[in-house]
Structures are given as structure tokens and as C-alpha cells.
PDB file of C-alpha atoms and ligand atoms in Angstrom:
ATOM      1  CA  UNK A 834    -108.789 -73.183 -41.263  1.00 54.00           C
ATOM      2  CA  UNK A 835    -106.897 -69.745 -41.286  1.00 56.00           C
ATOM      3  CA  UNK A 836    -103.468 -70.089 -40.166  1.00 62.00           C
ATOM      4  CA  UNK A 837    -102.490 -68.246 -37.071  1.00 65.00           C
ATOM      5  CA  UNK A 838    -100.303 -65.309 -37.443  1.00 61.00           C
ATOM      6  CA  UNK A 839     -97.179 -65.518 -34.961  1.00 60.00           C
ATOM      7  CA  UNK A 840     -97.142 -62.623 -32.510  1.00 72.00           C
ATOM      8  CA  UNK A 841     -93.644 -61.540 -33.754  1.00 87.00           C
ATOM      9  CA  UNK A 842     -92.854 -60.537 -37.138  1.00 96.00           C
ATOM     10  CA  UNK A 843     -89.236 -61.639 -38.311  1.00 97.00           C
ATOM     11  CA  UNK A 844     -88.547 -58.200 -39.658  1.00 98.00           C
ATOM     12  CA  UNK A 845     -90.192 -55.133 -38.411  1.00 98.00           C
ATOM     13  CA  UNK A 846     -89.794 -51.796 -40.142  1.00 98.00           C
ATOM     14  CA  UNK A 847     -91.127 -48.390 -39.012  1.00 98.00           C
ATOM     15  CA  UNK A 848     -90.743 -44.994 -40.606  1.00 98.00           C
ATOM     16  CA  UNK A 849     -87.550 -45.909 -42.407  1.00 98.00           C
ATOM     17  CA  UNK A 850     -86.070 -43.030 -44.087  1.00 98.00           C
ATOM     18  CA  UNK A 851     -82.922 -42.871 -46.547  1.00 98.00           C
ATOM     19  CA  UNK A 852     -81.655 -39.485 -47.648  1.00 97.00           C
ATOM     20  CA  UNK A 853     -81.385 -38.753 -51.366  1.00 97.00           C
ATOM     21  CA  UNK A 854     -77.893 -38.080 -52.562  1.00 95.00           C
ATOM     22  CA  UNK A 855     -78.323 -35.217 -55.010  1.00 91.00           C
ATOM     23  CA  UNK A 856     -80.549 -32.170 -55.014  1.00 88.00           C
ATOM     24  CA  UNK A 857     -83.606 -33.357 -56.670  1.00 86.00           C
ATOM     25  CA  UNK A 858     -85.497 -34.060 -53.260  1.00 91.00           C
ATOM     26  CA  UNK A 859     -84.544 -34.480 -49.611  1.00 95.00           C
ATOM     27  CA  UNK A 860     -85.373 -38.377 -49.309  1.00 97.00           C
ATOM     28  CA  UNK A 861     -85.009 -41.376 -51.755  1.00 97.00           C
ATOM     29  CA  UNK A 862     -87.899 -42.698 -49.566  1.00 98.00           C
ATOM     30  CA  UNK A 863     -89.540 -42.264 -46.297  1.00 98.00           C
ATOM     31  CA  UNK A 864     -92.274 -43.391 -43.781  1.00 98.00           C
ATOM     32  CA  UNK A 865     -91.577 -47.167 -44.996  1.00 98.00           C
ATOM     33  CA  UNK A 866     -93.552 -49.089 -42.367  1.00 98.00           C
ATOM     34  CA  UNK A 867     -94.033 -52.755 -42.644  1.00 98.00           C
ATOM     35  CA  UNK A 868     -93.708 -56.198 -41.186  1.00 97.00           C
ATOM     36  CA  UNK A 869     -92.650 -59.515 -42.459  1.00 98.00           C
ATOM     37  CA  UNK A 870     -93.714 -62.985 -41.429  1.00 97.00           C
ATOM     38  CA  UNK A 871     -92.711 -66.395 -41.873  1.00 95.00           C
ATOM     39  CA  UNK A 872     -93.615 -67.571 -45.436  1.00 94.00           C
ATOM     40  CA  UNK A 873     -94.405 -64.335 -46.680  1.00 97.00           C
ATOM     41  CA  UNK A 874     -93.930 -63.974 -50.316  1.00 98.00           C
ATOM     42  CA  UNK A 875     -93.537 -60.234 -51.305  1.00 98.00           C
ATOM     43  CA  UNK A 876     -93.022 -58.999 -54.826  1.00 98.00           C
ATOM     44  CA  UNK A 877     -91.157 -55.649 -54.381  1.00 98.00           C
ATOM     45  CA  UNK A 878     -91.973 -53.596 -57.666  1.00 97.00           C
ATOM     46  CA  UNK A 879     -92.295 -50.085 -58.987  1.00 97.00           C
ATOM     47  CA  UNK A 880     -90.474 -48.043 -61.648  1.00 95.00           C
ATOM     48  CA  UNK A 881     -86.656 -47.846 -61.596  1.00 95.00           C
ATOM     49  CA  UNK A 882     -84.888 -45.541 -59.283  1.00 95.00           C
ATOM     50  CA  UNK A 883     -87.612 -46.003 -56.445  1.00 96.00           C
ATOM     51  CA  UNK A 884     -85.112 -47.242 -54.083  1.00 98.00           C
ATOM     52  CA  UNK A 885     -86.170 -50.856 -54.364  1.00 98.00           C
ATOM     53  CA  UNK A 886     -82.379 -52.263 -54.281  1.00 98.00           C
ATOM     54  CA  UNK A 887     -81.540 -49.715 -51.715  1.00 98.00           C
ATOM     55  CA  UNK A 888     -84.412 -51.001 -49.249  1.00 98.00           C
ATOM     56  CA  UNK A 889     -83.100 -54.615 -49.940  1.00 98.00           C
ATOM     57  CA  UNK A 890     -79.636 -53.517 -49.033  1.00 98.00           C
ATOM     58  CA  UNK A 891     -80.807 -51.810 -45.997  1.00 98.00           C
ATOM     59  CA  UNK A 892     -82.762 -55.004 -44.916  1.00 98.00           C
ATOM     60  CA  UNK A 893     -79.652 -56.889 -45.298  1.00 97.00           C
ATOM     61  CA  UNK A 894     -77.542 -54.420 -43.610  1.00 98.00           C
ATOM     62  CA  UNK A 895     -75.167 -53.659 -46.435  1.00 96.00           C
ATOM     63  CA  UNK A 896     -76.461 -50.021 -46.477  1.00 97.00           C
ATOM     64  CA  UNK A 897     -77.719 -47.895 -43.821  1.00 97.00           C
ATOM     65  CA  UNK A 898     -80.976 -46.059 -43.454  1.00 98.00           C
ATOM     66  CA  UNK A 899     -80.754 -42.531 -42.029  1.00 97.00           C
ATOM     67  CA  UNK A 900     -83.800 -42.913 -39.552  1.00 96.00           C
ATOM     68  CA  UNK A 901     -86.372 -45.462 -38.302  1.00 98.00           C
ATOM     69  CA  UNK A 902     -86.779 -48.718 -36.708  1.00 98.00           C
ATOM     70  CA  UNK A 903     -85.356 -51.967 -37.963  1.00 98.00           C
ATOM     71  CA  UNK A 904     -85.831 -55.029 -35.986  1.00 98.00           C
ATOM     72  CA  UNK A 905     -85.077 -58.804 -36.326  1.00 97.00           C
ATOM     73  CA  UNK A 906     -87.214 -61.005 -34.259  1.00 96.00           C
ATOM     74  CA  UNK A 907     -88.003 -57.962 -31.892  1.00 95.00           C
ATOM     75  CA  UNK A 908     -84.325 -57.090 -31.490  1.00 97.00           C
ATOM     76  CA  UNK A 909     -82.958 -53.732 -32.863  1.00 98.00           C
ATOM     77  CA  UNK A 910     -80.400 -53.886 -35.663  1.00 98.00           C
ATOM     78  CA  UNK A 911     -78.104 -51.925 -33.485  1.00 97.00           C
ATOM     79  CA  UNK A 912     -77.881 -54.817 -31.295  1.00 97.00           C
ATOM     80  CA  UNK A 913     -76.971 -57.440 -33.908  1.00 97.00           C
ATOM     81  CA  UNK A 914     -73.573 -57.620 -35.824  1.00 96.00           C
ATOM     82  CA  UNK A 915     -74.243 -57.200 -39.331  1.00 95.00           C
ATOM     83  CA  UNK A 916     -72.410 -60.517 -40.139  1.00 92.00           C
ATOM     84  CA  UNK A 917     -74.828 -62.282 -37.686  1.00 93.00           C
ATOM     85  CA  UNK A 918     -77.733 -60.426 -39.216  1.00 96.00           C
ATOM     86  CA  UNK A 919     -77.048 -61.711 -42.630  1.00 94.00           C
ATOM     87  CA  UNK A 920     -76.998 -65.400 -41.587  1.00 93.00           C
ATOM     88  CA  UNK A 921     -80.727 -64.712 -40.872  1.00 96.00           C
ATOM     89  CA  UNK A 922     -81.446 -62.208 -43.654  1.00 97.00           C
ATOM     90  CA  UNK A 923     -79.873 -63.466 -46.942  1.00 96.00           C
ATOM     91  CA  UNK A 924     -79.345 -61.084 -49.942  1.00 97.00           C
ATOM     92  CA  UNK A 925     -78.957 -62.329 -53.430  1.00 97.00           C
ATOM     93  CA  UNK A 926     -77.671 -59.223 -55.428  1.00 95.00           C
ATOM     94  CA  UNK A 927     -78.639 -58.313 -58.965  1.00 91.00           C
ATOM     95  CA  UNK A 928     -75.175 -58.499 -60.114  1.00 91.00           C
ATOM     96  CA  UNK A 929     -73.740 -61.578 -58.258  1.00 92.00           C
ATOM     97  CA  UNK A 930     -70.284 -60.825 -56.377  1.00 91.00           C
ATOM     98  CA  UNK A 931     -67.720 -63.632 -56.602  1.00 95.00           C
ATOM     99  CA  UNK A 932     -64.470 -63.981 -55.124  1.00 95.00           C
ATOM    100  CA  UNK A 933     -61.811 -64.656 -57.771  1.00 95.00           C
ATOM    101  CA  UNK A 934     -61.319 -68.274 -56.603  1.00 97.00           C
ATOM    102  CA  UNK A 935     -62.798 -71.552 -57.847  1.00 97.00           C
ATOM    103  CA  UNK A 936     -66.732 -72.141 -58.094  1.00 98.00           C
ATOM    104  CA  UNK A 937     -66.381 -74.469 -55.217  1.00 97.00           C
ATOM    105  CA  UNK A 938     -64.626 -71.818 -52.990  1.00 97.00           C
ATOM    106  CA  UNK A 939     -67.367 -69.343 -53.644  1.00 97.00           C
ATOM    107  CA  UNK A 940     -70.083 -71.881 -52.796  1.00 97.00           C
ATOM    108  CA  UNK A 941     -68.209 -72.466 -49.520  1.00 97.00           C
ATOM    109  CA  UNK A 942     -67.687 -68.869 -48.866  1.00 95.00           C
ATOM    110  CA  UNK A 943     -70.555 -67.957 -46.284  1.00 92.00           C
ATOM    111  CA  UNK A 944     -70.242 -71.037 -44.512  1.00 91.00           C
ATOM    112  CA  UNK A 945     -66.527 -70.232 -43.812  1.00 90.00           C
ATOM    113  CA  UNK A 946     -67.008 -66.665 -43.023  1.00 88.00           C
ATOM    114  CA  UNK A 947     -69.902 -67.581 -40.369  1.00 86.00           C
ATOM    115  CA  UNK A 948     -67.888 -70.776 -39.265  1.00 86.00           C
ATOM    116  CA  UNK A 949     -70.724 -73.017 -40.109  1.00 88.00           C
ATOM    117  CA  UNK A 950     -70.360 -76.590 -41.517  1.00 93.00           C
ATOM    118  CA  UNK A 951     -70.548 -76.527 -45.251  1.00 95.00           C
ATOM    119  CA  UNK A 952     -73.574 -79.037 -46.448  1.00 96.00           C
ATOM    120  CA  UNK A 953     -71.951 -80.497 -49.462  1.00 96.00           C
ATOM    121  CA  UNK A 954     -75.058 -82.702 -50.213  1.00 97.00           C
ATOM    122  CA  UNK A 955     -77.418 -79.757 -49.897  1.00 97.00           C
ATOM    123  CA  UNK A 956     -75.192 -77.882 -52.145  1.00 98.00           C
ATOM    124  CA  UNK A 957     -75.208 -80.573 -54.827  1.00 97.00           C
ATOM    125  CA  UNK A 958     -78.772 -81.022 -54.787  1.00 98.00           C
ATOM    126  CA  UNK A 959     -79.427 -77.362 -55.044  1.00 98.00           C
ATOM    127  CA  UNK A 960     -76.878 -77.083 -58.048  1.00 98.00           C
ATOM    128  CA  UNK A 961     -78.937 -79.765 -59.732  1.00 97.00           C
ATOM    129  CA  UNK A 962     -82.205 -77.908 -59.116  1.00 97.00           C
ATOM    130  CA  UNK A 963     -80.887 -74.928 -60.685  1.00 97.00           C
ATOM    131  CA  UNK A 964     -79.468 -76.934 -63.687  1.00 96.00           C
ATOM    132  CA  UNK A 965     -75.896 -76.571 -62.865  1.00 97.00           C
ATOM    133  CA  UNK A 966     -75.256 -80.376 -62.100  1.00 96.00           C
ATOM    134  CA  UNK A 967     -72.573 -80.867 -64.544  1.00 96.00           C
ATOM    135  CA  UNK A 968     -70.670 -77.515 -63.868  1.00 97.00           C
ATOM    136  CA  UNK A 969     -66.965 -77.856 -63.332  1.00 97.00           C
ATOM    137  CA  UNK A 970     -66.639 -76.641 -59.509  1.00 97.00           C
ATOM    138  CA  UNK A 971     -62.887 -76.473 -59.747  1.00 98.00           C
ATOM    139  CA  UNK A 972     -63.064 -73.692 -62.467  1.00 98.00           C
ATOM    140  CA  UNK A 973     -62.443 -70.004 -61.649  1.00 97.00           C
ATOM    141  CA  UNK A 974     -65.801 -68.254 -60.870  1.00 97.00           C
ATOM    142  CA  UNK A 975     -64.766 -65.395 -63.215  1.00 95.00           C
ATOM    143  CA  UNK A 976     -65.086 -67.656 -66.333  1.00 96.00           C
ATOM    144  CA  UNK A 977     -68.767 -68.257 -65.419  1.00 96.00           C
ATOM    145  CA  UNK A 978     -71.486 -66.417 -67.462  1.00 95.00           C
ATOM    146  CA  UNK A 979     -73.713 -63.824 -65.813  1.00 93.00           C
ATOM    147  CA  UNK A 980     -76.594 -66.312 -65.538  1.00 94.00           C
ATOM    148  CA  UNK A 981     -74.283 -69.050 -63.796  1.00 96.00           C
ATOM    149  CA  UNK A 982     -73.087 -66.684 -61.357  1.00 96.00           C
ATOM    150  CA  UNK A 983     -76.711 -65.555 -60.431  1.00 96.00           C
ATOM    151  CA  UNK A 984     -77.495 -69.308 -59.850  1.00 97.00           C
ATOM    152  CA  UNK A 985     -74.130 -69.949 -57.709  1.00 97.00           C
ATOM    153  CA  UNK A 986     -75.023 -66.940 -55.718  1.00 97.00           C
ATOM    154  CA  UNK A 987     -78.648 -67.896 -55.131  1.00 97.00           C
ATOM    155  CA  UNK A 988     -77.177 -71.687 -54.120  1.00 98.00           C
ATOM    156  CA  UNK A 989     -74.609 -70.105 -51.916  1.00 96.00           C
ATOM    157  CA  UNK A 990     -77.421 -67.918 -49.982  1.00 96.00           C
ATOM    158  CA  UNK A 991     -79.733 -70.771 -49.894  1.00 97.00           C
ATOM    159  CA  UNK A 992     -77.073 -73.071 -47.976  1.00 96.00           C
ATOM    160  CA  UNK A 993     -77.278 -70.465 -44.962  1.00 95.00           C
ATOM    161  CA  UNK A 994     -80.962 -71.370 -44.716  1.00 96.00           C
ATOM    162  CA  UNK A 995     -81.923 -67.738 -43.919  1.00 97.00           C
ATOM    163  CA  UNK A 996     -85.401 -66.920 -42.526  1.00 97.00           C
ATOM    164  CA  UNK A 997     -85.622 -64.101 -44.949  1.00 98.00           C
ATOM    165  CA  UNK A 998     -84.348 -64.240 -48.471  1.00 98.00           C
ATOM    166  CA  UNK A 999     -84.113 -60.974 -50.266  1.00 98.00           C
ATOM    167  CA  UNK A1000     -83.637 -61.345 -54.191  1.00 98.00           C
ATOM    168  CA  UNK A1001     -82.964 -58.460 -56.407  1.00 98.00           C
ATOM    169  CA  UNK A1002     -83.937 -59.484 -60.052  1.00 97.00           C
ATOM    170  CA  UNK A1003     -82.275 -62.744 -59.658  1.00 96.00           C
ATOM    171  CA  UNK A1004     -83.548 -64.335 -62.922  1.00 96.00           C
ATOM    172  CA  UNK A1005     -83.093 -61.081 -65.040  1.00 91.00           C
ATOM    173  CA  UNK A1006     -80.274 -62.871 -67.105  1.00 87.00           C
ATOM    174  CA  UNK A1007     -81.486 -66.214 -67.093  1.00 94.00           C
ATOM    175  CA  UNK A1008     -83.116 -68.084 -70.225  1.00 94.00           C
ATOM    176  CA  UNK A1009     -86.875 -69.227 -69.753  1.00 95.00           C
ATOM    177  CA  UNK A1010     -85.905 -72.789 -68.818  1.00 95.00           C
ATOM    178  CA  UNK A1011     -83.401 -71.769 -65.855  1.00 95.00           C
ATOM    179  CA  UNK A1012     -85.893 -69.069 -64.719  1.00 96.00           C
ATOM    180  CA  UNK A1013     -88.692 -71.681 -64.442  1.00 96.00           C
ATOM    181  CA  UNK A1014     -86.410 -73.912 -62.428  1.00 97.00           C
ATOM    182  CA  UNK A1015     -85.273 -71.173 -60.298  1.00 97.00           C
ATOM    183  CA  UNK A1016     -88.917 -70.209 -59.389  1.00 97.00           C
ATOM    184  CA  UNK A1017     -89.766 -73.774 -58.744  1.00 97.00           C
ATOM    185  CA  UNK A1018     -86.904 -74.110 -56.462  1.00 98.00           C
ATOM    186  CA  UNK A1019     -87.693 -71.084 -54.640  1.00 97.00           C
ATOM    187  CA  UNK A1020     -91.319 -71.903 -54.075  1.00 96.00           C
ATOM    188  CA  UNK A1021     -90.563 -75.564 -52.884  1.00 96.00           C
ATOM    189  CA  UNK A1022     -87.892 -74.272 -50.585  1.00 97.00           C
ATOM    190  CA  UNK A1023     -90.102 -71.407 -48.993  1.00 95.00           C
ATOM    191  CA  UNK A1024     -92.895 -74.202 -48.420  1.00 95.00           C
ATOM    192  CA  UNK A1025     -90.532 -76.529 -46.749  1.00 96.00           C
ATOM    193  CA  UNK A1026     -88.593 -73.968 -44.727  1.00 96.00           C
ATOM    194  CA  UNK A1027     -91.163 -71.233 -44.154  1.00 95.00           C
ATOM    195  CA  UNK A1028     -88.760 -68.875 -45.507  1.00 97.00           C
ATOM    196  CA  UNK A1029     -90.136 -65.353 -46.158  1.00 98.00           C
ATOM    197  CA  UNK A1030     -89.028 -63.941 -49.643  1.00 98.00           C
ATOM    198  CA  UNK A1031     -88.854 -60.211 -50.739  1.00 98.00           C
ATOM    199  CA  UNK A1032     -88.290 -60.533 -54.525  1.00 98.00           C
ATOM    200  CA  UNK A1033     -87.720 -57.508 -56.808  1.00 98.00           C
ATOM    201  CA  UNK A1034     -88.669 -58.078 -60.200  1.00 96.00           C
ATOM    202  CA  UNK A1035     -89.727 -56.275 -63.192  1.00 93.00           C
ATOM    203  CA  UNK A1036     -91.506 -59.301 -64.710  1.00 94.00           C
ATOM    204  CA  UNK A1037     -95.058 -58.822 -63.641  1.00 94.00           C
ATOM    205  CA  UNK A1038     -96.139 -62.320 -64.816  1.00 93.00           C
ATOM    206  CA  UNK A1039     -93.278 -63.430 -62.333  1.00 95.00           C
ATOM    207  CA  UNK A1040     -94.404 -61.300 -59.500  1.00 96.00           C
ATOM    208  CA  UNK A1041     -98.014 -62.533 -60.039  1.00 94.00           C
ATOM    209  CA  UNK A1042     -96.813 -66.229 -59.723  1.00 94.00           C
ATOM    210  CA  UNK A1043     -94.527 -66.126 -56.878  1.00 95.00           C
ATOM    211  CA  UNK A1044     -95.881 -63.705 -54.579  1.00 97.00           C
ATOM    212  CA  UNK A1045     -98.788 -63.540 -52.303  1.00 96.00           C
ATOM    213  CA  UNK A1046     -98.336 -60.056 -51.171  1.00 98.00           C
ATOM    214  CA  UNK A1047     -97.201 -56.767 -53.327  1.00 98.00           C
ATOM    215  CA  UNK A1048     -94.833 -53.945 -51.992  1.00 98.00           C
ATOM    216  CA  UNK A1049     -95.498 -51.212 -54.441  1.00 98.00           C
ATOM    217  CA  UNK A1050     -92.924 -48.387 -54.144  1.00 98.00           C
ATOM    218  CA  UNK A1051     -93.789 -44.953 -55.564  1.00 97.00           C
ATOM    219  CA  UNK A1052     -93.891 -41.370 -54.506  1.00 96.00           C
ATOM    220  CA  UNK A1053     -90.743 -41.888 -52.425  1.00 97.00           C
ATOM    221  CA  UNK A1054     -92.461 -44.520 -50.077  1.00 98.00           C
ATOM    222  CA  UNK A1055     -93.807 -47.916 -49.781  1.00 98.00           C
ATOM    223  CA  UNK A1056     -97.196 -46.722 -51.333  1.00 98.00           C
ATOM    224  CA  UNK A1057     -99.121 -49.873 -51.176  1.00 98.00           C
ATOM    225  CA  UNK A1058     -98.542 -53.115 -49.332  1.00 98.00           C
ATOM    226  CA  UNK A1059    -101.386 -55.724 -49.866  1.00 97.00           C
ATOM    227  CA  UNK A1060    -102.268 -59.116 -51.262  1.00 97.00           C
ATOM    228  CA  UNK A1061    -101.220 -59.941 -54.736  1.00 97.00           C
ATOM    229  CA  UNK A1062    -104.736 -60.668 -56.123  1.00 96.00           C
ATOM    230  CA  UNK A1063    -106.027 -57.634 -55.027  1.00 96.00           C
ATOM    231  CA  UNK A1064    -103.173 -55.425 -56.154  1.00 97.00           C
ATOM    232  CA  UNK A1065    -103.302 -56.670 -59.667  1.00 95.00           C
ATOM    233  CA  UNK A1066    -107.025 -57.044 -59.866  1.00 94.00           C
ATOM    234  CA  UNK A1067    -108.105 -53.840 -58.446  1.00 95.00           C
ATOM    235  CA  UNK A1068    -105.590 -51.273 -59.025  1.00 95.00           C
ATOM    236  CA  UNK A1069    -105.524 -49.081 -55.947  1.00 96.00           C
ATOM    237  CA  UNK A1070    -104.971 -45.730 -57.579  1.00 96.00           C
ATOM    238  CA  UNK A1071    -103.955 -44.098 -60.985  1.00 95.00           C
ATOM    239  CA  UNK A1072    -100.172 -44.537 -60.064  1.00 95.00           C
ATOM    240  CA  UNK A1073    -100.745 -48.310 -60.081  1.00 96.00           C
ATOM    241  CA  UNK A1074    -103.025 -48.384 -63.029  1.00 95.00           C
ATOM    242  CA  UNK A1075    -100.325 -46.506 -64.956  1.00 94.00           C
ATOM    243  CA  UNK A1076     -97.503 -48.774 -63.790  1.00 95.00           C
ATOM    244  CA  UNK A1077     -99.733 -51.921 -64.842  1.00 94.00           C
ATOM    245  CA  UNK A1078    -100.500 -50.288 -67.931  1.00 91.00           C
ATOM    246  CA  UNK A1079     -96.786 -49.458 -69.138  1.00 88.00           C
ATOM    247  CA  UNK A1080     -95.679 -53.073 -67.949  1.00 81.00           C
ATOM    248  CA  UNK A1081     -98.537 -54.462 -69.883  1.00 73.00           C
ATOM    249  CA  UNK A1082     -97.695 -52.616 -73.090  1.00 60.00           C
ATOM    250  CA  UNK A1083     -94.115 -53.800 -72.799  1.00 57.00           C
ATOM    251  CA  UNK A1084     -92.707 -50.366 -71.830  1.00 57.00           C
ATOM    252  CA  UNK A1085     -89.540 -50.444 -69.738  1.00 51.00           C
ATOM    253  CA  UNK A1086     -90.583 -50.311 -66.108  1.00 56.00           C
TER     254      UNK A1086
HETATM  255  N1  LIG B1410     -79.031 -42.580 -50.364  1.00 80.42           N
HETATM  256  C1  LIG B1410     -79.021 -43.331 -51.708  1.00 80.42           C
HETATM  257  N2  LIG B1410     -78.793 -44.516 -51.718  1.00 80.42           N
HETATM  258  C2  LIG B1410     -79.025 -45.146 -52.932  1.00 80.42           C
HETATM  259  N3  LIG B1410     -79.358 -44.647 -54.037  1.00 80.42           N
HETATM  260  C3  LIG B1410     -79.415 -43.153 -54.167  1.00 80.42           C
HETATM  261  C4  LIG B1410     -79.421 -42.535 -52.855  1.00 80.42           C
HETATM  262  N4  LIG B1410     -79.848 -41.297 -53.155  1.00 80.42           N
HETATM  263  C5  LIG B1410     -80.121 -41.093 -54.548  1.00 80.42           C
HETATM  264  N5  LIG B1410     -80.043 -42.362 -54.891  1.00 80.42           N
HETATM  265  C6  LIG B1410     -80.453 -42.530 -56.344  1.00 80.42           C
HETATM  266  O1  LIG B1410     -81.740 -43.231 -56.327  1.00 80.42           O
HETATM  267  C7  LIG B1410     -81.522 -44.396 -57.089  1.00 80.42           C
HETATM  268  C8  LIG B1410     -81.997 -45.422 -56.355  1.00 80.42           C
HETATM  269  O2  LIG B1410     -81.663 -46.718 -56.961  1.00 80.42           O
HETATM  270  P1  LIG B1410     -82.152 -48.196 -56.612  1.00 80.42           P
HETATM  271  O3  LIG B1410     -82.128 -48.511 -55.196  1.00 80.42           O
HETATM  272  O4  LIG B1410     -81.248 -49.182 -57.476  1.00 80.42           O
HETATM  273  O5  LIG B1410     -83.644 -48.157 -57.049  1.00 80.42           O
HETATM  274  P2  LIG B1410     -84.351 -49.242 -57.801  1.00 80.42           P
HETATM  275  O6  LIG B1410     -83.879 -50.628 -57.322  1.00 80.42           O
HETATM  276  O7  LIG B1410     -85.769 -49.261 -57.345  1.00 80.42           O
HETATM  277  O8  LIG B1410     -84.162 -49.056 -59.291  1.00 80.42           O
HETATM  278  C9  LIG B1410     -80.283 -44.586 -57.874  1.00 80.42           C
HETATM  279  O9  LIG B1410     -80.552 -44.184 -59.129  1.00 80.42           O
HETATM  280  C10 LIG B1410     -79.389 -43.741 -57.128  1.00 80.42           C
HETATM  281  O10 LIG B1410     -78.405 -43.061 -57.903  1.00 80.42           O
HETATM  282 MG1  LIG B1411     -82.871 -52.155 -58.395  1.00 80.42          MG
END
């Protein structure tokens, strides 16, 4: 049986534009139009410099677009406080940002910022799932490795139980084992909570595995928005074919 699509997307984006800082061209991207529904698993891919991170930062209201519609559950971004917005739309940055306090303080950070009860039981469960159950939570977060920081940042965001999770190359500095654990956790989490995920990755094997939809950024726009199977199996144009070839040959995409 085909699942019925809810009438209202969680996120709606129409003709989003971001000015390019520099002289090369007027826009970093323009005419970005799309919707995000519960449980969408989107791999956001494209060569470096296309504005994938910038798009995620705009969707999480950490950056501003210059033009266009951005709505959460039918309400314009202008009518929602950015902090409130971020309790619904969680963003995990490529370089995890930690406050210079203990790991425990970092885990509690969003709960205290948003005056929500800290769910310690869930925090421990998530730490176990990402392979950090033996980590000393009383140590200063600055002593953590990059991979540990990334996983702590992910747990911290999951604790908010956002409806949309924006993930920016979050497994880039993880070993294979930790990477698999994180992928599994997010897969199960999205299943249970109907969370929509938009996941930037340069790892096409990962993109294939974790997504059912692809956003391909090229030519200064969201050039393709289609099902993952179709995207990888039947390259829509030369741009996609070149991108997949380059990735297949291990060239830096
Ligand atoms: N308004 C802007 N906001 C962010 N980056 C911009 C902007 N204008 C130009 N740039 C440049 O465009 C690139 C966009 O980068 P980014 O969003 O990180 O893309 P990606 O994640 O696809 O690599 C950066 O190299 C940045 O210097
Ligand atoms: Mg990026």
C-alpha cells in the first residue's frame, strides 16, 4: 500500500537565492525550490563550493538567504524566532562546535538553551549507540578528538528530537566502525521518529545507502531532486555522469 503524503511539508523552499560574495558570479545559488516531508532521507551532493553547507545553514537559520520563501509547517521563517526554529530543524556542523566546558555541559547545552528537560537516559543510550559509552563526561570537551566531538554534537542534536536533521559531512572524521554505528543509529532513529534527514556527504556509497532521495547541486542551483535509485542508475545528464565518474575514480569531489 502506498503511504499517503501529508498535505503539508515540514519545510518548503521556493526560489531561494543566496548572493555570491566575490566577483565570479552574482549568485552562489538561485531558483532553489523544493519540499521536505517527514521521513524523507535526502542525500545532498555536488562538487565542493556549490553551497551545500550554506544551504543547510540557511535551512537552520544560521545564515540568511537573500530572496525566496522558507517555511516550516506552513509558517514563514520571518514569523518564527530562530532559536525556536532550531528546536524543530536540527543542524550538525561539519566541524563540531563545542563550548569550553565539560562534555556533559555540552550534551546539556541545547536543553538548557531551550529550557527543555534534559533526558539523561536517552543521552546515555545514544552515547552507547555511537560507541562513546565509556567516555569520561567530566573532561573538558576541548580534549576530545575530532571524531568524538562529531558524535557528541550529533547526540546533542538528537536529544532535541527535531523533525528535520541537517547533517553536514558528519562521518568525515570517523573510522569505519564508528561510521557504520552512526549510519545505523540514524536509520533506526528516522524510522522510529519519522525524522526527515538532509545529509551532505562526499561518500557516494554512503549516499546510496542512507538516502531515498537525492538533491544534486550544480550550475548554481538545485539541479536535480529525484529518487536515489533513479539518480544513481540513470544519470539525468552529462553533469551527473561526470560527477559520478569522478567519484567512482576516487577523484576529489
Ligand atoms: N554568500 C555566500 N555564503 C557562503 N559562501 C559563499 C558566499 N558567496 C560565495 N561563497 C563561497 O562559495 C563557497 C560555498 O561553500 P559551501 O557552502 O561551503 O559549499 P559546499 O558545502 O558545497 O562545498 C565557499 O567557497 C565560499 O567562499
Ligand atoms: Mg560543505
